[in-house]
Coordinates of C-alpha atoms in Angstrom, one line a residue:
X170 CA 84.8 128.7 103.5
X171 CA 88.3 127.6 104.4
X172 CA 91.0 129.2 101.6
X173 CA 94.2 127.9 100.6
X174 CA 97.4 128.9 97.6
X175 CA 98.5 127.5 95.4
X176 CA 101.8 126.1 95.8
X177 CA 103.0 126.2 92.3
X178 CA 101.6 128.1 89.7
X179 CA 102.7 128.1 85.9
X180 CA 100.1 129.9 83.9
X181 CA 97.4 131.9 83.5
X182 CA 96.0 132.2 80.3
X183 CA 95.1 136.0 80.8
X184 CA 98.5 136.6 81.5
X185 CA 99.8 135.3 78.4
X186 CA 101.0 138.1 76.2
X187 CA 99.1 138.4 72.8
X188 CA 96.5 135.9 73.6
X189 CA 93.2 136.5 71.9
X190 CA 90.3 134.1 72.6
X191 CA 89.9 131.8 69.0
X192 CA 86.8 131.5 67.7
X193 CA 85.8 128.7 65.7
X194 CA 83.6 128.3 62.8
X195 CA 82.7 126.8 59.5
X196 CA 85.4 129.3 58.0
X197 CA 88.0 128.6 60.1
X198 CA 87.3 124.8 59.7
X199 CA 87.8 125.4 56.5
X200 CA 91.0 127.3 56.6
X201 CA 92.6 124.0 58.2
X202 CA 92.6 122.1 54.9
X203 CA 91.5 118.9 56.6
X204 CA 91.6 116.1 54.3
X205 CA 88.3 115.0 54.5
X206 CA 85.0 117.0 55.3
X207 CA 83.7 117.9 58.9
X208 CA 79.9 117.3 59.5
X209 CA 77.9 120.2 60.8
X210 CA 77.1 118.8 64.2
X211 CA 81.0 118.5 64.9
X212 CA 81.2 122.5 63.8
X213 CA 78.4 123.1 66.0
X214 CA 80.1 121.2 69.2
X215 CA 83.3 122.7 68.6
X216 CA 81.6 126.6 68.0
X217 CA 80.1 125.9 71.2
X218 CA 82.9 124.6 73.1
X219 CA 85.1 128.0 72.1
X220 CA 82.4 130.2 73.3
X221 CA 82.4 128.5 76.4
X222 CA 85.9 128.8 76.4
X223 CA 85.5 132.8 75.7
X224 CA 83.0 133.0 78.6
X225 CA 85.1 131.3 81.4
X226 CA 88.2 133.6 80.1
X227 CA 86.2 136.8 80.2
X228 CA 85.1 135.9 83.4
X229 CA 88.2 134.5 85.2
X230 CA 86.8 131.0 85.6
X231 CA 89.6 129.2 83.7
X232 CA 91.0 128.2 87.1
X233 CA 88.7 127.3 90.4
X234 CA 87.7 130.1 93.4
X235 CA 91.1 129.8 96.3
X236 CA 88.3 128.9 98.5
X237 CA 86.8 125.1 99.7
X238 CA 83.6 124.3 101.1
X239 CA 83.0 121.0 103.8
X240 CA 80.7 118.4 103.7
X241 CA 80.3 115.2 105.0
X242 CA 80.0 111.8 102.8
X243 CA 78.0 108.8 104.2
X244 CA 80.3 106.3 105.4
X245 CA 78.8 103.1 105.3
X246 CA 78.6 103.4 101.5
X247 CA 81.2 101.1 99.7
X248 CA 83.6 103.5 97.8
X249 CA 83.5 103.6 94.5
X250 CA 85.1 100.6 91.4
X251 CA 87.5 102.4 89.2
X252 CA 85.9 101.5 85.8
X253 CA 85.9 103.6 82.7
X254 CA 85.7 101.4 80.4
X255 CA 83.3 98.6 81.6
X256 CA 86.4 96.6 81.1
X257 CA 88.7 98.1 84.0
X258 CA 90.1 96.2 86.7
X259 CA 87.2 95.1 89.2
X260 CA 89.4 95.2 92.1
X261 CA 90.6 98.6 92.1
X262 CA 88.5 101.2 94.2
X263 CA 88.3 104.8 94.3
X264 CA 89.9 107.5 97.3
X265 CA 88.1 110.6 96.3
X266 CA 87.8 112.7 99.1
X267 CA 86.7 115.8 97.2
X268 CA 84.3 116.6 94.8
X269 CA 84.1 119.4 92.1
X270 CA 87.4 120.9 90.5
X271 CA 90.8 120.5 91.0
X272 CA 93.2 122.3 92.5
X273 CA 95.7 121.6 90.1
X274 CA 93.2 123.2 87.6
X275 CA 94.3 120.5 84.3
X276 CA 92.6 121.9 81.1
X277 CA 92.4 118.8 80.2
X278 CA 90.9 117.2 83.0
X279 CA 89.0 113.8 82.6
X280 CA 86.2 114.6 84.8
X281 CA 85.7 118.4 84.5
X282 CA 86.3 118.4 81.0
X283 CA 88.2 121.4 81.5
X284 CA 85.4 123.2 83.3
X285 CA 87.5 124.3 86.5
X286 CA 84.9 126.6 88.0
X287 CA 83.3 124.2 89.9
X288 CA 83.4 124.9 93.6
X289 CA 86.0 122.1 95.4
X290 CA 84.0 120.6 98.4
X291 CA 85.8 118.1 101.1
X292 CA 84.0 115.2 102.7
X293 CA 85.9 115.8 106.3
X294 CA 84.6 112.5 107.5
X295 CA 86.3 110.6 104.5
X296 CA 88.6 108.6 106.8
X297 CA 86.3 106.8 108.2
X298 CA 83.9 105.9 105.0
X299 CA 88.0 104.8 104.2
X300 CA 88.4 103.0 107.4
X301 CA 85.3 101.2 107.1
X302 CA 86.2 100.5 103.5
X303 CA 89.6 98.8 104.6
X304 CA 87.9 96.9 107.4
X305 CA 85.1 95.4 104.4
X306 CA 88.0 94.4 102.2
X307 CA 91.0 93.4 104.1
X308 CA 90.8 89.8 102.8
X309 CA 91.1 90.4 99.4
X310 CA 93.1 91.8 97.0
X311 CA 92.0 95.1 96.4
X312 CA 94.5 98.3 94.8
X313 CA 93.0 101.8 96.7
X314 CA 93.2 104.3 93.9
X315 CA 94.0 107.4 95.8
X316 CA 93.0 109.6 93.7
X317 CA 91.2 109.1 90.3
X318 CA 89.0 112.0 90.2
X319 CA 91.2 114.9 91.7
X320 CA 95.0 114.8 92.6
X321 CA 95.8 113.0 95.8
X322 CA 97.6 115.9 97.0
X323 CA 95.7 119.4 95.8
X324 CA 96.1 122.1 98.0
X325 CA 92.7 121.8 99.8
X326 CA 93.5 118.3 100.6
X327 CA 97.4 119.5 102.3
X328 CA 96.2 122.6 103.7
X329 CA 93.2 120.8 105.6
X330 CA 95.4 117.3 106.4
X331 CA 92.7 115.5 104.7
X332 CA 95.4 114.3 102.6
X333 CA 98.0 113.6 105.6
X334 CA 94.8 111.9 107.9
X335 CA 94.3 109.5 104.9
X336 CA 97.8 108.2 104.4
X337 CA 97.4 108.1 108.4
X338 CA 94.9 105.8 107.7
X339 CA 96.2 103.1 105.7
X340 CA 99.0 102.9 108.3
X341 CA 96.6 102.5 111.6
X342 CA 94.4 99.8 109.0
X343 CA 97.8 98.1 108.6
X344 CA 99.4 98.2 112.1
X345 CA 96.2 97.0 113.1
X346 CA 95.4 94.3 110.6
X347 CA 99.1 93.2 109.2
X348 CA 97.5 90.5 107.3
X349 CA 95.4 92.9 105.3
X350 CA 95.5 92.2 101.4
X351 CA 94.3 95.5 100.4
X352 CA 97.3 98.0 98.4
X353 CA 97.3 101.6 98.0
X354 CA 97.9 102.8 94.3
X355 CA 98.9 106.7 94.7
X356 CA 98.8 108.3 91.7
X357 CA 99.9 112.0 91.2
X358 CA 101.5 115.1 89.7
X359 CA 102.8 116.6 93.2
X360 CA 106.4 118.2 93.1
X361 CA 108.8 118.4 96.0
X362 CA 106.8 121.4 97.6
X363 CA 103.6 119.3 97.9
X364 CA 104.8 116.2 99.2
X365 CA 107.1 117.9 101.8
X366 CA 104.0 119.7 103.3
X367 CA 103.5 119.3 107.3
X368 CA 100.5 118.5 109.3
X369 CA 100.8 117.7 112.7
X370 CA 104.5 117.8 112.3
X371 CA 104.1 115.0 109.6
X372 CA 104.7 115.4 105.8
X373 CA 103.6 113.5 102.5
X374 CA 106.9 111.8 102.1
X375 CA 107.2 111.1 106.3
X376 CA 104.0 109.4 106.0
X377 CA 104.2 108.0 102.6
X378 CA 107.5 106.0 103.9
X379 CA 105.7 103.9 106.6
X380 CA 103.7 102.5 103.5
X381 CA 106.3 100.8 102.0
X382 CA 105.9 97.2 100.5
X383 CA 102.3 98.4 100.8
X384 CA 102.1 101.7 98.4
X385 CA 103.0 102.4 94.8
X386 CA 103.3 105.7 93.7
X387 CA 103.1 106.0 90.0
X388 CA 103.8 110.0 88.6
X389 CA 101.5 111.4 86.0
X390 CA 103.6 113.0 83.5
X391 CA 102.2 113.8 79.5
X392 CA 104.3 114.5 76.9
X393 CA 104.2 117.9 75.7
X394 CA 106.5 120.7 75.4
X395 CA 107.0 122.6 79.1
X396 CA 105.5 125.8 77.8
X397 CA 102.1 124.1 77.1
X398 CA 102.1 122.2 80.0
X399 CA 102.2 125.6 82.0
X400 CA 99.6 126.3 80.8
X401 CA 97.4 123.3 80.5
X402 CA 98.3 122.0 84.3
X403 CA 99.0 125.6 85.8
X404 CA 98.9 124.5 89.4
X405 CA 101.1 120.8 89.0
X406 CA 105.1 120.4 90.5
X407 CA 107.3 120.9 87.4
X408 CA 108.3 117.8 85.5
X409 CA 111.8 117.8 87.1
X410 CA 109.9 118.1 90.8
X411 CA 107.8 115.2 89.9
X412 CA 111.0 112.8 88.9
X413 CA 112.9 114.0 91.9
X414 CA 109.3 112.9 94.0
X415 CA 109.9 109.5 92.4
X416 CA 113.5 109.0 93.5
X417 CA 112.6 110.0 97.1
X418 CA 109.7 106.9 97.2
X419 CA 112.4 105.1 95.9
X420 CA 115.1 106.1 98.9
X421 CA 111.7 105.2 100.7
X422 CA 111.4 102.1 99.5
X423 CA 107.9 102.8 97.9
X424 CA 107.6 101.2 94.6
X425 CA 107.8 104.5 92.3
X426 CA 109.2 102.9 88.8
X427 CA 105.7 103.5 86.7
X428 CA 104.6 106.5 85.0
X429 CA 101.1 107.3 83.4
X430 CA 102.3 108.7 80.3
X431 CA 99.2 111.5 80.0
X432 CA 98.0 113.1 77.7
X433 CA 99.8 112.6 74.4
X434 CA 99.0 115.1 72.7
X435 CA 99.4 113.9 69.0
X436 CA 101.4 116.8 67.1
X437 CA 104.0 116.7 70.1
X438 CA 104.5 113.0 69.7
X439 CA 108.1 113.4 67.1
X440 CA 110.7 111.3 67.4
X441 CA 112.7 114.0 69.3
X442 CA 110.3 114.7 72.4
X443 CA 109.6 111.1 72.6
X444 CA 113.4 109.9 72.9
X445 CA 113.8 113.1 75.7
X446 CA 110.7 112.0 77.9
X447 CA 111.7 108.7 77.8
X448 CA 115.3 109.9 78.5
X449 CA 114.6 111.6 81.4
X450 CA 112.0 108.9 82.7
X451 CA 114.5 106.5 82.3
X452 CA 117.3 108.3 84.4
X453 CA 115.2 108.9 87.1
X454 CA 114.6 104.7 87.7
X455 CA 111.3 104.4 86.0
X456 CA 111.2 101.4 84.1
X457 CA 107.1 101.3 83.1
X458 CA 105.1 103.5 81.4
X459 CA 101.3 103.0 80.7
X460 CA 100.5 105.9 77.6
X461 CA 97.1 107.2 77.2
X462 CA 96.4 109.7 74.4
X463 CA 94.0 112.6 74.8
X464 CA 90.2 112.0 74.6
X465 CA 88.3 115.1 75.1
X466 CA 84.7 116.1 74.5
X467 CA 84.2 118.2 71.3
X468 CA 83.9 121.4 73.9
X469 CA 87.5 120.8 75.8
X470 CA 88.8 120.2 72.2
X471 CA 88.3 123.6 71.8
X472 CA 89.5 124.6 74.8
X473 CA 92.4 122.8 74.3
X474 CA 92.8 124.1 70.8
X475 CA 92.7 127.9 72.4
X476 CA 96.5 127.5 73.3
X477 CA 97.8 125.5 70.9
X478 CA 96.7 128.2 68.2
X479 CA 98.3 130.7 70.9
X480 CA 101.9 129.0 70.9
X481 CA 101.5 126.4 67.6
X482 CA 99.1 127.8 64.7
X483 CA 100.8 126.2 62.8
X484 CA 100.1 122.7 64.6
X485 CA 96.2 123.6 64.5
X486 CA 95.0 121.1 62.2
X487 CA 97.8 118.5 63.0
X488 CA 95.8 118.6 66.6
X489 CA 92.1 118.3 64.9
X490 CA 92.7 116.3 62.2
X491 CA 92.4 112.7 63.9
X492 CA 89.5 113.7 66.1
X493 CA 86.9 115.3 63.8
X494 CA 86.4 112.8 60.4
X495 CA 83.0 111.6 60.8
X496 CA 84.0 107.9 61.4
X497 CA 85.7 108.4 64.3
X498 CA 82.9 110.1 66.2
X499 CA 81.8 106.7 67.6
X500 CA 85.2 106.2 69.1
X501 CA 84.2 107.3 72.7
X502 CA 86.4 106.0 75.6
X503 CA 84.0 107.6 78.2
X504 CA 81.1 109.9 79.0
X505 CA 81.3 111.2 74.7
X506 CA 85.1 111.5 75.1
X507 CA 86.1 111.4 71.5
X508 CA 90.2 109.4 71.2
X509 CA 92.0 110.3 68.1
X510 CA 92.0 108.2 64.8
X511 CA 92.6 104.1 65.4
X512 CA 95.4 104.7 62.5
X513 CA 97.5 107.4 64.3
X514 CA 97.2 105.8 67.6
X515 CA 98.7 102.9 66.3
X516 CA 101.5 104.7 64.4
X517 CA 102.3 106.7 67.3
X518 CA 102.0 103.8 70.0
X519 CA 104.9 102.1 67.5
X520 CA 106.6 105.5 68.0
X521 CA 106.7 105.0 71.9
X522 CA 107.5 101.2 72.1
X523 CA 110.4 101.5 69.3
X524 CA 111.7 104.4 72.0
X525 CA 110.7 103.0 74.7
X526 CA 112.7 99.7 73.8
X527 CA 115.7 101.4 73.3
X528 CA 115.8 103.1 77.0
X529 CA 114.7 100.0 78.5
X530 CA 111.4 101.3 79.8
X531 CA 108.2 98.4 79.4
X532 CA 104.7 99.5 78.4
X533 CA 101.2 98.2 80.3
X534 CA 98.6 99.1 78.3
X535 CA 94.4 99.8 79.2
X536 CA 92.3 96.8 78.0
X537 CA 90.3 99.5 76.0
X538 CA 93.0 100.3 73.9
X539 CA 93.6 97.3 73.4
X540 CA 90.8 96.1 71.9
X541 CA 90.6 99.1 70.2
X542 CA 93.8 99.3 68.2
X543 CA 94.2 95.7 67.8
X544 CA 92.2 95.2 65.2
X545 CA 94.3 97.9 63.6
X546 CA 97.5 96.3 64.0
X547 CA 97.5 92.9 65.7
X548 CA 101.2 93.6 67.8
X549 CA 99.0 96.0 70.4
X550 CA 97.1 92.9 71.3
X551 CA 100.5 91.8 73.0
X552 CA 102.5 95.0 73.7
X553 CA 102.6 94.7 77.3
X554 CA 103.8 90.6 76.6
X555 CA 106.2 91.9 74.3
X556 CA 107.3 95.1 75.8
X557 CA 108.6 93.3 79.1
X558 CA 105.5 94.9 81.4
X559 CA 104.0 92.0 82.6
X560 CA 107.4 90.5 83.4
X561 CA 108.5 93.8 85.2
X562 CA 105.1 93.2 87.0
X563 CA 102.6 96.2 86.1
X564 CA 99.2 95.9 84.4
X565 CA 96.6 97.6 83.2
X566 CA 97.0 101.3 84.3
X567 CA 100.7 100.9 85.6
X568 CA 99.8 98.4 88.7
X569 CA 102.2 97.0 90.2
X570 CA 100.5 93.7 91.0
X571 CA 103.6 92.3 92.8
X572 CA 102.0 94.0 95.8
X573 CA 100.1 91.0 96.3
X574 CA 102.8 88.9 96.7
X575 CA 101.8 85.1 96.8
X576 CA 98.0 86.5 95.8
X577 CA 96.3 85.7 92.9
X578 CA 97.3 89.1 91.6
X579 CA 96.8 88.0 87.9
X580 CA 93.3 89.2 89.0
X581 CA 94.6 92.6 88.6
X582 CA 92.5 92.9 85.6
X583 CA 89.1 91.7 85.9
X584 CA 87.8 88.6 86.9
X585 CA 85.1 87.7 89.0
X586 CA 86.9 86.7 91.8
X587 CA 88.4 89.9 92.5
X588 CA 85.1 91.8 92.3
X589 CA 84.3 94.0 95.5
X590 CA 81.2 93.8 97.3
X591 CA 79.3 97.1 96.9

């Protein structure tokens, strides 16, 4: 098995001085003085989630093995529709050329849900099930989400040149069919020392710049205080890293204004931290943000909850309290990902476009969201109207549907005319 470091790496949780594995019960439930009561089933989930939790940290499995193993994917099979919600974007597809965990190692992580012991396998032959993919779609407009399901640029991916080989990709699809519709939507939370990785004398930004007018590169930044985030993405660039990535796509002429604001974590969200992330987002050119709060299984709640009783106890039950009333455990985004309260989404959202205003930075917004909030307050319904995103261009996730100039790009999210052939 090929190995590889980690380029950055922020924190380990059995490092962090004083830290004792929480366990959670009925009792401590109880200690939070949540203002309604918690059903047994949601004790249960949680109790089980913290011994999970207990297990991986008693056996070193917060974080995945240094190691990767190969494998080969079949490449006549049409990659993969991003589509959450059942009411995503049909004409966005997926460039996932790993499985498993993470390098990065997210706590949070939407598709491990926190569960970073899986072993990381590459498909080597992915470039060509991507070629093939490009050839298939080059008439229409299609986004190439690169990558949904693992950062874009994780160490197994730079140290192999997987990542390099598919940027190299796109180009030789583009010199050799400069008609093709098809856009690349990179999405990531590389800092300067990922992105100026070499293979084959080539790095991330070298490559990255021959995409331009093709490419947008849209950082993934949450907002939560820097020690957290140590912990909680222990192998991402540093916040300051991933602006300055930005502003070089910019000098490249890659469009690199958009950030997915994610997580929000709920008792971080004061009027303070808000008005400094959108400070600094705002100085470094971005002028779009698409916020997504937390959803988390029961389990990862608990995992989640392990560090924010290490560095915030007394922000505990401020981080429960709008997941666990029994109402809102029927609001699932995905695969029994519990989001927080419909209420407190809505009065923190109004938090983020009031701030958000004021720096000049728009807000896109996820259909799902939508639909959920806005019978909550009606103004969500319209944010991304109101807010100035669909004039600046960006949909949905952050899309910069521009890319299709002259192309129905209003197809950006959904329609049946944008839907790829599987």
């Amino acid at each position: 098995m090929p190995d590889y470091i980690n380029l950055e790496t922020h924190g380990d949780a059995r490092a962090l001085a004083g830290f004792r594995p929480l366990e959670i019960d009925a009792a401590l439930v109880a200690r939070l003085g949540l203002p309604y009561p918690v059903g047994d089933g949601v004790i249960a989930a949680l109790a089980a989630g913290a011994r999970r939790y207990r297990d991986l940290f008693d056996n070193d499995s917060l974080q995945p093995s240094l190691t990767y193993l190969e494998a080969e994917t079949d490449p006549d099979q049409e990659l993969e529709i991003h589509n959450y919600t059942n009411i995503c974007p049909t004409n966005v597809l997926e460039v996932t050329p790993s499985a498993g965990s993470c390098s990065i190692a997210c706590q949070y992580c939407l598709v491990t849900d926190g569960n970073q012991c899986q072993q990381i396998t590459l498909y080597t032959n992915y470039t060509e099930k991507l070629r093939r993919s490009l050839e298939r779609n080059r008439g229409r407009d299609v986004f190439y989400y690169f990558s949904p399901k693992t950062d874009a640029f994780s160490e197994p991916h730079l140290v192999s040149g997987l990542a390099h080989d598919i940027l190299r990709t796109f180009i030789a699809h583009f010199e050799h069919f400069p008609d093709s519709r098809v856009r690349i939507f990179i999405c990531s939370k590389a800092g300067l020392k990922q992105v100026e990785t070499a293979h084959r004398g080539e790095t991330i930004l070298d490559l990255a710049g021959r995409l331009a007018g093709r490419a947008q590169w849209n950082g993934s930044i949450g907002i939560m205080p820097a020690y957290l985030r140590d912990i909680l993405e222990p192998h991402a660039g540093t916040i300051a890293d991933r602006l300055a990535v930005m502003r070089r796509c910019q000098e490249l002429g890659l469009v690199s204004r958009s950030v997915l604001c994610q997580p929000l974590l709920l008792p971080y969200l004061t009027e303070e931290n808000v008005d400094s992330y959108l400070g600094d987002l705002a100085a470094a050119g971005v002028v779009n943000i698409k916020p997504e709060f937390l959803t988390a299984d029961l389990a990862n709640l608990a995992l989640i909850a392990q560090y924010i009783n290490h560095f915030d106890p007394d922000r505990l039950a401020e981080f429960f309290r709008p997941y666990l009333m029994e109402e809102n455990q029927t609001h699932l985004k995905q695969r029994l990902r519990l989001a927080p309260d419909r209420a407190v989404c809505v009065e923190k959202l109004a938090l983020i476009r009031d701030t958000a205003r004021r720096h000049g930075v728009s807000i896109s917004i996820c259909n799902w969201v939508k639909r959920e909030l806005s019978g909550v307050a009606g103004w969500v319904g319209s944010l991304a109207q109101d807010s100035g995103s669909v004039a600046n261009g960006y949909a949905c996730l952050g899309y910069y549907t521009r890319l299709f100039a002259g192309r129905s790009a209003g197809g950006c999210c959904g329609g049946d005319q944008d839907r790829v052939p599987a």
